[in-house]
Amino acid sequence: MAYKLGLIGHPIGHSLSPWIHQQFLDLAELDGEYKLYKGDHEALPGVLKHLKEIGIDGFNVTVPYKQVIVDYLDEIDKDAEILRAVNTVVNIDGKWKGYSTDGEGYVRSLKEPYPNLLNSETSVLLLGAGGAARGIYRALMGQGVDTIDLANRSQDKAKDLMSLRLGEVKSNVLSYQQAEEQLAKYDLIVQTTSVGMKPYIDDQVIQLDHISKDAVVSDIVYQPITTQLLHDASERGANIHHGHAMLLYQGQLAFEKWTENNLDVAHLVDKLENKLRGE
Ligand code: ATR
């Protein structure tokens, strides 16, 4: 059979997902296509009706539909319900089930180069408290880390995020200044805000003067590929983790749900980087 896959969102003209999923289809030796289904809010019901009619096997959901899609689902995975966001829909015998793969995709992308980083002694600093931070916070907790401190410009939003807390994890809400002062204690620093994204490439959400050389600094911004924050971390001798790897691995997880193929995609990280650089 030929898989029918795709993406809804607005705008999505520059999405890398068709390219990524074509790589996965080729790797799995499967027939299929991943199409962009464009449409603004008004067009959304019609687009979804069309996807039902063609019997789409699965699709991704991006901004601004990650929440409204819930009204069109037959079922929702528990984590996606808690996160109040769906980015992957799977057609199971004609019924649509929604998942959130961002957080787990992030963790997979991190474990590939740093397999021993996340354990019961790991201290994490999460920068930002928006949609991306929610999924990552929850998924990192699932790894049984010791601490995940939250720093955000709006401290109220960071406090809201604490409601997602599970297990034994310790969490404190910090200002960016407090985070900078106690930076040396973190093993992993995850940047989830849009600060540093093109065209504002000189911006950096916190200064890294007190960073430990053993720390990993991870930035989910992937345009530019090496943000100012990652550049600074490298200069100070710390380890870095790029945002485009997350993009690839959240796709890998979606593809696994649609096709039951668990692909090794590590070799595609560099290929995606070249694609982003326009090579
Ligand atoms: P996403 O879904 O991509 O995470 P979002 O939900 O709008 O997007 O969240 C954006 C995040 O980037 C928030 O943490 C936001 O901080 P506030 O909650 O204080 O608004 C952060 N952010 C965006 N622009 C910022 C800036 N110029 N300085 C600091 N933080 C910024």
Coordinates of C-alpha atoms and ligand atoms in Angstrom, one line a residue, residues 128-133 152-154 157 176 192-195 205, ligand 1:
G128 CA 11.4 29.3 28.3
A129 CA 7.9 28.3 29.3
G130 CA 5.9 28.2 26.0
G131 CA 4.4 25.3 24.0
A132 CA 7.8 23.7 23.2
A133 CA 9.0 23.9 26.8
N152 CA 11.4 32.4 31.9
R153 CA 10.8 36.1 31.3
S154 CA 7.3 35.8 32.6
K157 CA 4.0 31.2 32.9
Y176 CA 17.1 34.7 33.9
T192 CA 13.2 26.6 24.1
T193 CA 12.3 30.3 23.4
S194 CA 12.5 31.9 20.0
V195 CA 15.3 34.2 21.1
V205 CA 18.6 34.6 26.2
Ligands
ATR1 P1 6.5 28.0 21.5 O1 5.3 27.2 21.3 O2 7.4 28.1 20.3 O3 7.3 27.6 22.8 P2 5.3 30.3 22.8 O4 4.3 29.4 23.5 O5 4.7 31.5 22.2 O6 6.0 29.6 21.6 O7 6.4 30.6 23.9 C1 7.5 31.5 23.6 C2 8.5 31.4 24.6 O8 9.6 32.3 24.2 C3 8.1 31.9 26.0 O9 8.8 31.3 27.0 C4 8.4 33.4 25.9 O10 8.6 34.1 27.1 P3 7.4 34.7 27.9 O11 6.6 33.6 28.4 O12 8.0 35.5 29.0 O13 6.7 35.6 26.9 C5 9.8 33.3 25.2 N1 10.2 34.6 24.5 C6 9.7 35.0 23.3 N2 10.4 36.2 22.9 C7 11.2 36.5 24.0 C8 12.1 37.5 24.2 N3 12.3 38.5 23.4 N4 12.8 37.5 25.4 C9 12.6 36.5 26.3 N5 11.8 35.5 26.1 C10 11.1 35.4 25.0

